[in-house]
């Protein structure tokens, strides 16, 4: 490498003018490189140009590599040509050196600049690796990737948490979940499908783990029950962790993280056991039959301390498409995959019997007529099936110990933020 010709390009991370020598530190997504200009040895105009360069301008450099123990990575570049490709205005909207702490909102307003910071970029590169780990796992299980529509006519769960849009002469909605479409693909004989795509929730929450647009990793598998797809959820999560720990060492280093691949099998506890565990640990306000409140969830997470499954939920608090136990219909084959900090995924064996499904829809106070397009798929041969939906950003934020889901989404959408 010493003595080799190089050409590089990147952002001007830092310009240090020491009088007789000037250092231009270039940065790209892989790191930084030092370009050294000794006043006596380079063209005067070139020296002055670099000295007055504004930080974060895009610059290209041609030169020769020289070993220099004091330089970052042990090398410097002695330039013979430097071009300002695109100069940056002053002042910058954000400090990219990380020396000045800045508010999340300010950062999100100038996200393009924020992501130039290595610790911000690292999380998104890891997110891509998470997806690769998950996809590899699905391919290894011969699961077919599909796409289902995001513009739909009806709500998945009949709720009000939908964004209406105008669709020619009609009203339509942004889909809150691919649930119904995944199930219809089981009737289509596709057997095992996965989809990675956006879900839209018009909920007015203001939390660190909810957004109004999120990426969901969804699967549906025929001739499978809840336990079968719990194994697939565990496998997908572990595959993501493994892929990241093997392929993102540099990014993990930037974040100062040592990633531990979760131990398997994940603990599996029933909803009823969960209430017992939590009430031993602290004061539990909720009753059997209530959805888990945040306090109970926190108690459980602290006690268990690693990924776990919560299964056998009361049928009354899981959606109509969740299969009740045949011998004990007040509980169902629904489960949540939990990280100690929060829910990562919800899944279940689904109802595949047409009559039962209609009954369940009515019990939830919904009108089966609104689900005709979906219900038809259950009338002409429907395999028993199961599946789940897992929030990508929650997987990334728990993996990287990020405070806020907004740190795991490039352009987050919440009640207050529609731009950029
Ligand atoms: P929560 O109880 O945490 O609000 P949920 O039970 O309403 O979530 P599901 O409908 O079960 O969510 O969706 C499946 C998964 O999708 C969740 O476990 C979560 O990882 C992710 N998810 C759901 N809603 C959101 C959201 N608003 N923002 C980010 N991720 C979400
Ligand atoms: Mn859920």
Short mmCIF file of C-alpha atoms and ligand atoms in Angstrom, two decimals:
data_model
loop_
_atom_site.label_atom_id
_atom_site.label_comp_id
_atom_site.label_asym_id
_atom_site.label_seq_id
_atom_site.Cartn_x
_atom_site.Cartn_y
_atom_site.Cartn_z
CA UNK A 1 0.00 0.00 0.00
CA UNK A 2 2.85 2.38 0.81
CA UNK A 3 3.70 4.35 -2.34
CA UNK A 4 0.53 3.32 -4.19
CA UNK A 5 -1.47 5.74 -6.31
CA UNK A 6 -4.94 6.38 -4.92
CA UNK A 7 -7.97 8.40 -5.75
CA UNK A 8 -10.57 8.97 -3.11
CA UNK A 9 -13.62 11.12 -2.61
CA UNK A 10 -15.71 12.05 0.38
CA UNK A 11 -16.83 14.76 2.72
CA UNK A 12 -14.35 17.19 4.24
CA UNK A 13 -14.68 15.99 7.81
CA UNK A 14 -12.08 18.30 9.24
CA UNK A 15 -9.55 20.85 7.97
CA UNK A 16 -6.67 21.51 10.33
CA UNK A 17 -4.38 24.36 9.35
CA UNK A 18 -1.16 24.32 11.35
CA UNK A 19 0.58 27.00 9.29
CA UNK A 20 3.33 25.00 7.65
CA UNK A 21 1.17 21.97 7.17
CA UNK A 22 -2.51 21.47 6.56
CA UNK A 23 -4.49 18.26 7.18
CA UNK A 24 -7.63 17.53 5.24
CA UNK A 25 -9.54 14.65 6.81
CA UNK A 26 -11.88 13.03 4.31
CA UNK A 27 -14.78 10.87 5.39
CA UNK A 28 -16.93 8.32 3.63
CA UNK A 29 -19.23 5.70 5.11
CA UNK A 30 -16.34 3.36 5.86
CA UNK A 31 -14.29 5.82 7.88
CA UNK A 32 -11.79 8.63 7.55
CA UNK A 33 -8.53 9.22 5.67
CA UNK A 34 -5.96 11.93 6.20
CA UNK A 35 -4.66 14.02 3.31
CA UNK A 36 -1.50 15.89 4.26
CA UNK A 37 -0.36 19.08 2.55
CA UNK A 38 3.08 20.40 3.44
CA UNK A 39 3.20 24.06 2.49
CA UNK A 40 6.72 23.99 1.11
CA UNK A 41 6.03 20.98 -1.04
CA UNK A 42 2.67 21.65 -2.67
CA UNK A 43 1.39 24.21 -5.08
CA UNK A 44 0.49 27.45 -3.27
CA UNK A 45 -2.98 27.76 -4.81
CA UNK A 46 -3.83 24.18 -3.84
CA UNK A 47 -2.67 24.78 -0.27
CA UNK A 48 -4.79 27.92 0.03
CA UNK A 49 -7.80 26.27 -1.50
CA UNK A 50 -7.74 23.48 1.08
CA UNK A 51 -7.17 25.92 3.91
CA UNK A 52 -10.29 27.86 3.06
CA UNK A 53 -12.43 24.82 2.27
CA UNK A 54 -15.70 24.64 4.22
CA UNK A 55 -16.36 21.57 6.33
CA UNK A 56 -18.60 18.87 4.81
CA UNK A 57 -17.86 19.97 1.23
CA UNK A 58 -17.50 17.05 -1.18
CA UNK A 59 -13.92 16.70 -2.31
CA UNK A 60 -11.99 14.33 -4.56
CA UNK A 61 -8.29 13.69 -4.16
CA UNK A 62 -5.62 11.97 -6.24
CA UNK A 63 -2.28 11.25 -4.64
CA UNK A 64 0.15 8.78 -3.20
CA UNK A 65 -0.27 6.71 -0.06
CA UNK A 66 2.39 7.04 2.58
CA UNK A 67 2.76 5.06 5.78
CA UNK A 68 2.41 7.41 8.73
CA UNK A 69 1.97 5.89 12.18
CA UNK A 70 0.42 9.09 13.57
CA UNK A 71 -2.32 9.25 10.91
CA UNK A 72 -5.69 7.52 11.35
CA UNK A 73 -5.43 3.91 10.06
CA UNK A 74 -1.63 4.36 9.83
CA UNK A 75 -1.59 6.01 6.42
CA UNK A 76 -1.79 9.46 4.91
CA UNK A 77 -2.25 10.63 1.34
CA UNK A 78 0.16 13.09 -0.26
CA UNK A 79 -2.03 14.79 -2.85
CA UNK A 80 -1.13 15.91 -6.31
CA UNK A 81 -4.66 16.88 -7.27
CA UNK A 82 -7.63 18.03 -5.16
CA UNK A 83 -11.02 19.01 -6.55
CA UNK A 84 -13.92 20.61 -4.75
CA UNK A 85 -16.81 18.67 -6.22
CA UNK A 86 -19.54 20.45 -4.25
CA UNK A 87 -18.90 23.02 -1.59
CA UNK A 88 -20.92 23.17 1.63
CA UNK A 89 -22.58 26.37 2.83
CA UNK A 90 -21.64 27.83 6.18
CA UNK A 91 -22.92 27.44 8.86
CA UNK A 92 -23.94 23.78 8.78
CA UNK A 93 -27.43 22.90 10.01
CA UNK A 94 -25.91 20.32 12.37
CA UNK A 95 -22.58 19.46 13.86
CA UNK A 96 -21.34 16.22 12.30
CA UNK A 97 -18.37 15.75 14.61
CA UNK A 98 -20.65 14.81 17.50
CA UNK A 99 -18.96 17.37 19.73
CA UNK A 100 -22.19 19.32 20.14
CA UNK A 101 -25.16 17.33 21.52
CA UNK A 102 -28.29 18.15 19.67
CA UNK A 103 -32.04 17.60 20.03
CA UNK A 104 -33.68 14.71 18.21
CA UNK A 105 -36.04 17.10 16.43
CA UNK A 106 -33.20 19.24 15.11
CA UNK A 107 -31.45 16.10 13.93
CA UNK A 108 -34.56 14.78 12.18
CA UNK A 109 -35.14 18.15 10.49
CA UNK A 110 -31.73 17.77 8.85
CA UNK A 111 -31.64 14.01 8.65
CA UNK A 112 -29.39 14.02 5.55
CA UNK A 113 -26.74 15.75 7.62
CA UNK A 114 -27.44 13.75 10.77
CA UNK A 115 -26.79 10.45 8.98
CA UNK A 116 -23.33 11.68 8.03
CA UNK A 117 -22.46 11.03 11.66
CA UNK A 118 -20.90 7.57 11.86
CA UNK A 119 -22.91 6.47 14.91
CA UNK A 120 -26.19 7.34 13.20
CA UNK A 121 -25.21 5.72 9.93
CA UNK A 122 -24.06 2.55 11.71
CA UNK A 123 -27.58 1.80 12.95
CA UNK A 124 -29.02 1.95 9.43
CA UNK A 125 -26.27 -0.20 7.96
CA UNK A 126 -27.01 -2.70 10.70
CA UNK A 127 -30.71 -2.51 9.89
CA UNK A 128 -29.91 -3.58 6.34
CA UNK A 129 -27.87 -6.50 7.71
CA UNK A 130 -30.78 -7.45 10.01
CA UNK A 131 -33.01 -7.70 6.94
CA UNK A 132 -30.44 -9.80 5.17
CA UNK A 133 -30.18 -12.16 8.15
CA UNK A 134 -33.96 -12.47 8.30
CA UNK A 135 -34.32 -12.98 4.53
CA UNK A 136 -31.55 -15.59 4.44
CA UNK A 137 -33.38 -17.46 7.15
CA UNK A 138 -36.69 -17.35 5.28
CA UNK A 139 -35.03 -18.53 2.05
CA UNK A 140 -33.42 -21.40 3.97
CA UNK A 141 -36.93 -22.43 5.00
CA UNK A 142 -38.23 -22.12 1.41
CA UNK A 143 -40.57 -19.28 2.27
CA UNK A 144 -41.73 -17.20 -0.71
CA UNK A 145 -41.47 -13.42 -0.60
CA UNK A 146 -44.70 -11.66 -1.57
CA UNK A 147 -46.14 -8.15 -1.78
CA UNK A 148 -49.68 -7.31 -0.82
CA UNK A 149 -51.50 -4.01 -1.41
CA UNK A 150 -51.05 -1.06 0.91
CA UNK A 151 -54.08 0.73 -0.52
CA UNK A 152 -57.11 -1.19 0.69
CA UNK A 153 -60.87 -0.87 1.00
CA UNK A 154 -61.35 -2.29 4.51
CA UNK A 155 -59.77 -2.34 7.92
CA UNK A 156 -57.95 -5.46 9.07
CA UNK A 157 -59.49 -5.33 12.50
CA UNK A 158 -62.41 -3.05 11.87
CA UNK A 159 -60.85 -0.44 14.12
CA UNK A 160 -60.69 3.26 13.61
CA UNK A 161 -56.92 3.45 13.51
CA UNK A 162 -56.78 3.88 9.75
CA UNK A 163 -55.56 6.64 7.49
CA UNK A 164 -58.24 7.37 4.90
CA UNK A 165 -57.10 8.45 1.44
CA UNK A 166 -59.07 9.51 -1.59
CA UNK A 167 -59.04 6.89 -4.31
CA UNK A 168 -60.70 8.26 -7.44
CA UNK A 169 -64.42 8.43 -6.57
CA UNK A 170 -64.06 6.36 -3.43
CA UNK A 171 -62.53 6.41 -0.03
CA UNK A 172 -59.72 3.94 0.60
CA UNK A 173 -57.28 3.34 3.43
CA UNK A 174 -53.61 2.72 4.02
CA UNK A 175 -53.34 -0.85 5.24
CA UNK A 176 -52.63 -1.36 8.95
CA UNK A 177 -51.40 -4.94 8.46
CA UNK A 178 -51.03 -7.51 5.65
CA UNK A 179 -52.85 -10.02 7.88
CA UNK A 180 -55.92 -10.67 5.74
CA UNK A 181 -53.93 -10.87 2.51
CA UNK A 182 -51.38 -13.26 3.97
CA UNK A 183 -54.24 -15.53 4.99
CA UNK A 184 -55.83 -15.35 1.54
CA UNK A 185 -52.49 -16.54 0.14
CA UNK A 186 -52.83 -19.64 2.29
CA UNK A 187 -56.11 -20.31 0.47
CA UNK A 188 -54.17 -19.68 -2.73
CA UNK A 189 -51.94 -22.64 -1.92
CA UNK A 190 -48.78 -20.55 -1.57
CA UNK A 191 -48.02 -22.55 1.55
CA UNK A 192 -45.32 -20.34 3.15
CA UNK A 193 -45.06 -16.63 2.47
CA UNK A 194 -43.27 -13.66 3.93
CA UNK A 195 -43.62 -9.96 3.30
CA UNK A 196 -41.46 -7.08 4.47
CA UNK A 197 -43.31 -3.83 4.00
CA UNK A 198 -44.91 -0.79 5.58
CA UNK A 199 -47.87 -0.83 7.92
CA UNK A 200 -49.82 2.32 8.75
CA UNK A 201 -51.45 3.02 12.09
CA UNK A 202 -53.42 6.20 12.67
CA UNK A 203 -52.97 5.92 16.44
CA UNK A 204 -52.34 9.13 18.31
CA UNK A 205 -49.64 7.62 20.48
CA UNK A 206 -46.60 9.58 21.52
CA UNK A 207 -44.17 6.93 22.75
CA UNK A 208 -40.61 5.83 22.10
CA UNK A 209 -41.72 2.62 20.43
CA UNK A 210 -44.64 3.61 18.21
CA UNK A 211 -44.71 5.41 14.88
CA UNK A 212 -47.56 5.92 12.44
CA UNK A 213 -45.66 4.21 9.66
CA UNK A 214 -43.55 1.16 10.43
CA UNK A 215 -41.92 -1.71 8.57
CA UNK A 216 -43.36 -5.07 9.45
CA UNK A 217 -41.81 -8.46 8.78
CA UNK A 218 -44.76 -10.79 8.28
CA UNK A 219 -45.10 -14.48 7.62
CA UNK A 220 -47.88 -17.02 7.13
CA UNK A 221 -47.40 -20.77 6.95
CA UNK A 222 -49.90 -23.48 6.07
CA UNK A 223 -50.26 -26.69 8.05
CA UNK A 224 -48.50 -25.01 10.94
CA UNK A 225 -49.68 -24.16 14.44
CA UNK A 226 -48.69 -21.43 16.87
CA UNK A 227 -45.73 -23.42 18.24
CA UNK A 228 -44.34 -24.03 14.73
CA UNK A 229 -44.28 -20.35 13.85
CA UNK A 230 -42.89 -19.41 17.26
CA UNK A 231 -39.88 -21.49 16.25
CA UNK A 232 -39.68 -19.52 13.02
CA UNK A 233 -39.81 -16.21 14.91
CA UNK A 234 -37.02 -17.33 17.18
CA UNK A 235 -35.02 -18.53 14.17
CA UNK A 236 -35.46 -15.26 12.29
CA UNK A 237 -34.38 -13.15 15.27
CA UNK A 238 -31.34 -15.31 15.97
CA UNK A 239 -30.38 -15.32 12.29
CA UNK A 240 -30.51 -11.49 12.28
CA UNK A 241 -28.31 -11.29 15.39
CA UNK A 242 -25.83 -13.78 13.94
CA UNK A 243 -25.60 -12.03 10.60
CA UNK A 244 -25.03 -8.68 12.28
CA UNK A 245 -22.45 -9.96 14.75
CA UNK A 246 -20.48 -11.64 11.96
CA UNK A 247 -20.77 -8.95 9.30
CA UNK A 248 -21.08 -5.62 11.09
CA UNK A 249 -18.08 -5.64 13.39
CA UNK A 250 -17.00 -2.17 12.31
CA UNK A 251 -20.48 -0.68 12.81
CA UNK A 252 -20.86 -2.34 16.20
CA UNK A 253 -17.47 -0.90 17.12
CA UNK A 254 -18.63 2.59 16.15
CA UNK A 255 -21.62 2.12 18.45
CA UNK A 256 -19.43 0.68 21.20
CA UNK A 257 -21.48 -2.51 21.31
CA UNK A 258 -20.64 -6.12 21.82
CA UNK A 259 -23.54 -8.05 20.44
CA UNK A 260 -24.61 -11.23 22.15
CA UNK A 261 -26.64 -13.63 20.07
CA UNK A 262 -29.74 -14.51 22.15
CA UNK A 263 -29.75 -17.98 23.66
CA UNK A 264 -32.27 -20.47 22.36
CA UNK A 265 -34.81 -21.79 22.93
CA UNK A 266 -36.50 -18.61 24.14
CA UNK A 267 -38.50 -19.10 27.30
CA UNK A 268 -42.18 -19.74 26.72
CA UNK A 269 -44.63 -18.71 29.38
CA UNK A 270 -48.37 -18.54 29.32
CA UNK A 271 -50.30 -15.36 29.93
CA UNK A 272 -51.54 -16.80 33.24
CA UNK A 273 -48.01 -17.69 34.37
CA UNK A 274 -46.86 -14.21 33.35
CA UNK A 275 -49.39 -12.62 35.70
CA UNK A 276 -48.18 -14.87 38.52
CA UNK A 277 -44.49 -14.08 37.85
CA UNK A 278 -45.19 -10.36 37.67
CA UNK A 279 -47.27 -10.28 40.86
CA UNK A 280 -44.45 -12.00 42.76
CA UNK A 281 -42.13 -9.20 41.65
CA UNK A 282 -44.30 -6.20 42.31
CA UNK A 283 -47.75 -4.74 42.44
CA UNK A 284 -49.80 -5.81 39.44
CA UNK A 285 -52.83 -3.67 38.71
CA UNK A 286 -54.30 -5.69 35.88
CA UNK A 287 -56.80 -8.53 36.10
CA UNK A 288 -56.84 -11.83 34.20
CA UNK A 289 -58.36 -10.92 30.85
CA UNK A 290 -56.83 -7.45 30.62
CA UNK A 291 -54.19 -6.64 28.03
CA UNK A 292 -50.74 -6.48 29.58
CA UNK A 293 -50.14 -2.96 30.89
CA UNK A 294 -46.73 -1.32 30.53
CA UNK A 295 -45.92 -1.77 34.20
CA UNK A 296 -46.55 -5.54 34.14
CA UNK A 297 -44.64 -5.81 30.86
CA UNK A 298 -41.69 -4.02 32.52
CA UNK A 299 -41.80 -6.24 35.62
CA UNK A 300 -41.81 -9.35 33.47
CA UNK A 301 -39.03 -8.09 31.24
CA UNK A 302 -36.82 -7.26 34.23
CA UNK A 303 -37.47 -10.64 35.81
CA UNK A 304 -36.88 -12.74 32.70
CA UNK A 305 -34.07 -10.59 31.32
CA UNK A 306 -33.96 -12.11 27.83
CA UNK A 307 -36.20 -12.78 24.84
CA UNK A 308 -39.31 -14.77 25.71
CA UNK A 309 -42.68 -15.79 24.34
CA UNK A 310 -45.96 -14.97 26.00
CA UNK A 311 -48.55 -17.46 24.83
CA UNK A 312 -52.07 -18.78 25.48
CA UNK A 313 -53.70 -15.37 25.76
CA UNK A 314 -57.33 -14.80 26.71
CA UNK A 315 -59.33 -15.02 23.48
CA UNK A 316 -61.18 -11.84 24.38
CA UNK A 317 -58.12 -9.59 23.90
CA UNK A 318 -56.71 -11.14 20.73
CA UNK A 319 -58.12 -10.40 17.27
CA UNK A 320 -60.98 -12.42 15.74
CA UNK A 321 -58.65 -14.36 13.46
CA UNK A 322 -56.85 -15.98 16.43
CA UNK A 323 -57.61 -19.69 16.89
CA UNK A 324 -59.19 -20.51 20.28
CA UNK A 325 -58.15 -23.74 22.00
CA UNK A 326 -60.64 -26.44 21.03
CA UNK A 327 -61.08 -27.68 24.62
CA UNK A 328 -60.81 -24.29 26.32
CA UNK A 329 -62.09 -21.55 24.03
CA UNK A 330 -61.57 -18.75 26.56
CA UNK A 331 -57.86 -18.98 25.78
CA UNK A 332 -56.33 -18.90 22.33
CA UNK A 333 -53.30 -19.87 20.29
CA UNK A 334 -52.03 -16.31 20.14
CA UNK A 335 -48.54 -15.31 21.28
CA UNK A 336 -46.28 -12.31 21.59
CA UNK A 337 -42.53 -12.40 21.15
CA UNK A 338 -41.05 -10.16 23.80
CA UNK A 339 -37.73 -8.46 24.34
CA UNK A 340 -37.27 -7.46 28.01
CA UNK A 341 -37.88 -3.87 26.92
CA UNK A 342 -40.94 -4.31 24.69
CA UNK A 343 -43.08 -6.42 22.39
CA UNK A 344 -41.34 -7.38 19.16
CA UNK A 345 -43.96 -9.50 17.42
CA UNK A 346 -47.49 -10.86 17.68
CA UNK A 347 -48.62 -14.06 16.07
CA UNK A 348 -50.98 -16.97 16.31
CA UNK A 349 -52.44 -20.00 14.79
CA UNK A 350 -55.25 -18.44 12.79
CA UNK A 351 -58.85 -19.52 12.48
CA UNK A 352 -59.25 -21.43 9.21
CA UNK A 353 -62.82 -22.64 9.68
CA UNK A 354 -65.27 -20.41 7.85
CA UNK A 355 -68.15 -20.75 10.33
CA UNK A 356 -65.96 -20.15 13.36
CA UNK A 357 -64.39 -17.12 11.71
CA UNK A 358 -67.78 -15.54 10.97
CA UNK A 359 -68.82 -16.23 14.55
CA UNK A 360 -65.63 -14.66 15.92
CA UNK A 361 -66.05 -11.57 13.73
CA UNK A 362 -69.59 -11.11 15.10
CA UNK A 363 -68.44 -11.66 18.68
CA UNK A 364 -66.00 -8.79 18.23
CA UNK A 365 -68.92 -6.57 17.24
CA UNK A 366 -67.91 -6.41 13.59
CA UNK A 367 -70.03 -6.98 10.50
CA UNK A 368 -68.98 -10.00 8.39
CA UNK A 369 -70.38 -8.23 5.32
CA UNK A 370 -67.41 -5.87 5.45
CA UNK A 371 -65.04 -8.84 5.20
CA UNK A 372 -66.65 -10.59 2.24
CA UNK A 373 -63.51 -10.41 0.06
CA UNK A 374 -61.57 -12.15 2.86
CA UNK A 375 -64.19 -14.62 4.02
CA UNK A 376 -64.70 -16.00 0.48
CA UNK A 377 -61.17 -17.42 0.66
CA UNK A 378 -62.25 -19.68 3.52
CA UNK A 379 -65.14 -21.35 1.67
CA UNK A 380 -63.37 -23.47 -0.93
CA UNK A 381 -60.69 -25.31 1.01
CA UNK A 382 -58.46 -23.45 3.46
CA UNK A 383 -55.44 -25.15 5.04
CA UNK A 384 -54.93 -24.62 8.77
CA UNK A 385 -52.24 -21.99 9.14
CA UNK A 386 -50.30 -19.73 11.49
CA UNK A 387 -48.13 -16.63 11.26
CA UNK A 388 -46.79 -13.49 12.87
CA UNK A 389 -45.83 -9.87 12.31
CA UNK A 390 -42.60 -8.46 13.72
CA UNK A 391 -41.64 -4.78 13.83
CA UNK A 392 -38.30 -4.25 12.09
CA UNK A 393 -37.46 -1.05 13.95
CA UNK A 394 -38.21 -2.63 17.31
CA UNK A 395 -35.88 -5.47 16.46
CA UNK A 396 -33.14 -2.99 15.56
CA UNK A 397 -33.72 -0.70 18.53
CA UNK A 398 -33.63 -3.53 21.05
CA UNK A 399 -30.60 -5.10 19.37
CA UNK A 400 -28.66 -1.84 19.47
CA UNK A 401 -30.09 -0.61 22.75
CA UNK A 402 -31.44 2.56 21.11
CA UNK A 403 -33.54 4.82 23.31
CA UNK A 404 -36.09 5.84 20.74
CA UNK A 405 -37.62 4.07 17.73
CA UNK A 406 -36.88 7.25 15.78
CA UNK A 407 -33.21 6.34 16.01
CA UNK A 408 -34.00 3.18 14.04
CA UNK A 409 -36.05 4.81 11.26
CA UNK A 410 -34.47 7.04 8.66
CA UNK A 411 -37.46 9.31 8.07
CA UNK A 412 -39.89 8.61 10.93
CA UNK A 413 -43.58 9.47 10.71
CA UNK A 414 -45.40 10.48 13.86
CA UNK A 415 -48.32 12.74 14.72
CA UNK A 416 -46.11 15.81 14.59
CA UNK A 417 -43.76 14.86 11.79
CA UNK A 418 -44.60 14.54 8.11
CA UNK A 419 -41.45 16.24 6.78
CA UNK A 420 -38.81 15.43 5.63
P1 LIG B 1 -48.18 -2.53 20.80
O1 LIG B 1 -49.05 -3.36 21.72
O2 LIG B 1 -46.76 -2.52 21.19
O3 LIG B 1 -48.75 -1.19 20.51
P2 LIG B 1 -49.50 -3.98 18.74
O4 LIG B 1 -49.83 -5.21 19.52
O5 LIG B 1 -50.55 -2.96 18.53
O6 LIG B 1 -48.20 -3.31 19.38
P3 LIG B 1 -49.37 -5.60 16.40
O7 LIG B 1 -50.62 -5.24 15.73
O8 LIG B 1 -49.29 -6.85 17.19
O9 LIG B 1 -48.91 -4.38 17.31
O10 LIG B 1 -48.19 -5.54 15.30
C1 LIG B 1 -47.16 -6.50 15.20
C2 LIG B 1 -45.80 -5.86 15.47
O11 LIG B 1 -45.60 -4.71 14.63
C3 LIG B 1 -45.64 -5.31 16.88
O12 LIG B 1 -45.26 -6.33 17.78
C4 LIG B 1 -44.56 -4.28 16.71
O13 LIG B 1 -43.28 -4.86 16.67
C5 LIG B 1 -44.87 -3.72 15.32
N1 LIG B 1 -45.68 -2.50 15.44
C6 LIG B 1 -47.00 -2.44 15.56
N2 LIG B 1 -47.44 -1.18 15.65
C7 LIG B 1 -46.33 -0.41 15.58
C8 LIG B 1 -46.11 1.00 15.61
N3 LIG B 1 -47.15 1.85 15.72
N4 LIG B 1 -44.84 1.44 15.52
C9 LIG B 1 -43.83 0.58 15.40
N5 LIG B 1 -43.96 -0.75 15.35
C10 LIG B 1 -45.20 -1.26 15.44
MN1 LIG B 2 -49.25 -7.16 19.27
#
